[in-house]
CSV table of C-alpha atoms in Angstrom, one decimal:
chain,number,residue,atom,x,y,z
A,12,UNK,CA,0.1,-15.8,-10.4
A,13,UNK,CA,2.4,-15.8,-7.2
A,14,UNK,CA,5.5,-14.8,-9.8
A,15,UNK,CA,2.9,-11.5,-10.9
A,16,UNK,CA,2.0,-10.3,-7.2
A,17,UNK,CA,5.3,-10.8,-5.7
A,18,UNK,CA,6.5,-8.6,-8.4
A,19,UNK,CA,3.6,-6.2,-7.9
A,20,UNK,CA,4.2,-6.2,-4.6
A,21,UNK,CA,8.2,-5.6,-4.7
A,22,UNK,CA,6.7,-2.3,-7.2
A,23,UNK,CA,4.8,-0.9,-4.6
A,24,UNK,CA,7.8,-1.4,-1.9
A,25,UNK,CA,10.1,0.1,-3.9
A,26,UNK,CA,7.8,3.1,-4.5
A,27,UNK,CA,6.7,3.3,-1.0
A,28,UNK,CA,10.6,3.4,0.3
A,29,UNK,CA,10.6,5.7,-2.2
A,30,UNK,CA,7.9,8.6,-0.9
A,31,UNK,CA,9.7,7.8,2.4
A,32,UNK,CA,13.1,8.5,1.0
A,33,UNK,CA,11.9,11.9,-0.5
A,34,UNK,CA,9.5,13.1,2.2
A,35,UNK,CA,12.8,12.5,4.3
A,36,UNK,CA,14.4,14.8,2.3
A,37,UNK,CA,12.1,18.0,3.0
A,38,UNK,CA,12.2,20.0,5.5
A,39,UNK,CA,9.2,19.5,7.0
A,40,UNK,CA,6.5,16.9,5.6
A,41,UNK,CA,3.4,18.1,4.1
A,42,UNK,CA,0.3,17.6,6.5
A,43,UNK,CA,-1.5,16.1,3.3
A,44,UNK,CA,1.4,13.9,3.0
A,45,UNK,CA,1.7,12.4,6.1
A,46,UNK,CA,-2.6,12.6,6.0
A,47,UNK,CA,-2.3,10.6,2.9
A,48,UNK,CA,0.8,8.0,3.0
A,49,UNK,CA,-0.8,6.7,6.6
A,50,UNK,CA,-3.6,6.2,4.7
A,51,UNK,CA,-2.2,4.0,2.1
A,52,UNK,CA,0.2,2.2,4.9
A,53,UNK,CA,-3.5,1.8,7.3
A,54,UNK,CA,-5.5,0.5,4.2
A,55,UNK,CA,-2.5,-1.9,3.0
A,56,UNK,CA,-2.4,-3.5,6.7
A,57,UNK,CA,-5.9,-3.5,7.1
A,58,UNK,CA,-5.9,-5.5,3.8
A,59,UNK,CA,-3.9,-7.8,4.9
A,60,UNK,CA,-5.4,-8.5,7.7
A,61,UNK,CA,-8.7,-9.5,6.1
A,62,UNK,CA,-7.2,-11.8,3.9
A,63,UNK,CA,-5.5,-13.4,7.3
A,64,UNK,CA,-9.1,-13.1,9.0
A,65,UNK,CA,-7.7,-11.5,12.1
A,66,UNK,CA,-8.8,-8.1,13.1
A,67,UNK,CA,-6.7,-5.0,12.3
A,68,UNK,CA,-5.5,-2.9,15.1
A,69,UNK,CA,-5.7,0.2,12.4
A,70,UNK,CA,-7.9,2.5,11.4
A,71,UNK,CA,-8.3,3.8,8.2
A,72,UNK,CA,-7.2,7.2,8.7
A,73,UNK,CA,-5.3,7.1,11.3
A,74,UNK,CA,-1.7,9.7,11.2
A,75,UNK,CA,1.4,7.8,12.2
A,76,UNK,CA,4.3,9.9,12.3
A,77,UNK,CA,7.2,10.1,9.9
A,78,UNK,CA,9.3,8.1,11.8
A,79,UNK,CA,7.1,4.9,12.1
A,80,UNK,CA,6.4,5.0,8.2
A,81,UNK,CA,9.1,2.9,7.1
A,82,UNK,CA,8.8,0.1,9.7
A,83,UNK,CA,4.9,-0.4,8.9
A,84,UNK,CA,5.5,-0.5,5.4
A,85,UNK,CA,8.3,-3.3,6.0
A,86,UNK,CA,5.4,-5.1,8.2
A,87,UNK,CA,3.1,-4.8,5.5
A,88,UNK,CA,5.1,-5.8,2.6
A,89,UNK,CA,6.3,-8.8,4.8
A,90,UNK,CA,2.4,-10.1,5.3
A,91,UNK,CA,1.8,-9.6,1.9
A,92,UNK,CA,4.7,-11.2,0.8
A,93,UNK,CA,4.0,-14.4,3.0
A,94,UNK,CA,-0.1,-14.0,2.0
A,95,UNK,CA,0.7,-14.4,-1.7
A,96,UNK,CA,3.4,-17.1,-1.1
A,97,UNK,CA,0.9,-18.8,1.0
A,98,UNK,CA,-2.2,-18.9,-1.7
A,99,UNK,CA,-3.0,-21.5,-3.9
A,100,UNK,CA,-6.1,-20.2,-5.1
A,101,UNK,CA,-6.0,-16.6,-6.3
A,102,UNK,CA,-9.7,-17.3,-7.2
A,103,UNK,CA,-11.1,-17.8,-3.4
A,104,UNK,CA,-13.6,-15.5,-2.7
A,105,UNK,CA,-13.2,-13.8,0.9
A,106,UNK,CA,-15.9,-12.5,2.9
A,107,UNK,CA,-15.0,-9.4,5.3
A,108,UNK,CA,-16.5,-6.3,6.0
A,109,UNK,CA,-15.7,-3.0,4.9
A,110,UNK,CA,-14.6,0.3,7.9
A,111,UNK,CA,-17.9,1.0,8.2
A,112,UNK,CA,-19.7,-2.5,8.7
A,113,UNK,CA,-21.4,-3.3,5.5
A,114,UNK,CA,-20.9,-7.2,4.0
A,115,UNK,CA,-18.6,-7.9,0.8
A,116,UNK,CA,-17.0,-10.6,-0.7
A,117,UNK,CA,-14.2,-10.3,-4.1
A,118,UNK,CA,-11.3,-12.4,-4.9
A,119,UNK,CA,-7.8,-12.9,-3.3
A,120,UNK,CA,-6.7,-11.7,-6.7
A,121,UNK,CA,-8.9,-8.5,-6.5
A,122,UNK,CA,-8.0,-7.8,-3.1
A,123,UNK,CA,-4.4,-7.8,-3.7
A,124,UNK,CA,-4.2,-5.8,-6.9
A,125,UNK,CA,-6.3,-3.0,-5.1
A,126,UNK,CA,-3.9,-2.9,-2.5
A,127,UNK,CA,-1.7,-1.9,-5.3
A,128,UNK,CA,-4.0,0.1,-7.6
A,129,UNK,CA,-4.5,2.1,-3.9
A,130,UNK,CA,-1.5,2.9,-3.1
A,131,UNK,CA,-0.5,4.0,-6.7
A,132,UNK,CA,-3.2,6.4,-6.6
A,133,UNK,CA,-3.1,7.8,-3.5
A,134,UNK,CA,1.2,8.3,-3.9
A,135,UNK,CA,0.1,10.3,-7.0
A,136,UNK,CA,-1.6,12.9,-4.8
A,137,UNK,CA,1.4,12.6,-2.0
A,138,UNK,CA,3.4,13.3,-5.3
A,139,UNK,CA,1.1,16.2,-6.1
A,140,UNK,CA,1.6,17.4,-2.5
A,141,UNK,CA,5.4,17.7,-3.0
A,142,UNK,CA,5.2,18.9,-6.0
A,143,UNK,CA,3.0,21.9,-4.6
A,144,UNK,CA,5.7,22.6,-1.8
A,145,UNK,CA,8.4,23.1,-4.5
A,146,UNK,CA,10.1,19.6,-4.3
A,147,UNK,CA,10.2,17.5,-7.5
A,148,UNK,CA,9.7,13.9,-6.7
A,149,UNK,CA,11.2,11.0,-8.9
A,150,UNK,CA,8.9,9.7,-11.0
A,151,UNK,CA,7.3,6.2,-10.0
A,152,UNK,CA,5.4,4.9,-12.8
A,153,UNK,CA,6.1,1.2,-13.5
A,154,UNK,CA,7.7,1.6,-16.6
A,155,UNK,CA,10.1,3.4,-14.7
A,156,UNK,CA,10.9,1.1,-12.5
A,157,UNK,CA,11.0,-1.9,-14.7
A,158,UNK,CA,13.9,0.0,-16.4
């Protein structure tokens, strides 16, 4: 299991560095883009935190600007890098609450593939986004990078 989410999790840094790369590459970024990739960098670290049981210092949609992007991803793909190393038991159930107070509980194993599944979603919009302001993106399906 650590083998599958350390290769998830290189995936989704790859991609990330990525949408950085290419948003770097515009002229100016897309509001909905910036809107949208400090969401998925915000929801990744508050993630993270959870499963460490210390309280996030983020905000689900709070903007960060284009120039902090790629040192929180490197932050947050270094926690969740030393989270999976560090779990033995992809089955524990954690208890946390969600942004807006209410009581949950789901699987280590949940938690981290939704971090993915997130992020892959929500770079498909940031994708759409470019694509609207005449810049065609690579393309970051997993087959692709698995090639």
């Amino acid at each position: 299991m650590k083998g599958f989410f350390h290769e998830l999790f290189d995936y989704n840094f790859y991609c990330n560095k990525k949408i950085i790369q290419q948003c770097g590459a515009l002229d100016k970024v897309p509001d909905n883009c910036e809107r949208l990739f400090s969401h998925i960098l915000n929801a990744h670290h508050i993630w993270n935190h959870r499963m460490m049981g210390i309280p996030s210092v983020m905000g689900v949609w709070d903007l960060h600007s284009f120039v902090k992007w790629e040192e929180i991803h490197y932050e947050n793909q270094r926690t969740s890098f030393e989270i999976v190393s560090n779990t033995d038991n992809f089955e524990k159930r954690l208890e946390y609450e969600n942004s807006e107070g209410r009581a949950f509980t789901n699987q280590i194993k949940d938690i981290l593939f939704h971090v993915i599944n997130h992020s892959t979603h929500h770079r498909g919009q940031i994708m759409m986004e470019m694509r609207n302001a005449g810049f065609a993106p690579d393309p970051l399906d997993y087959v692709h990078y698995k090639r």
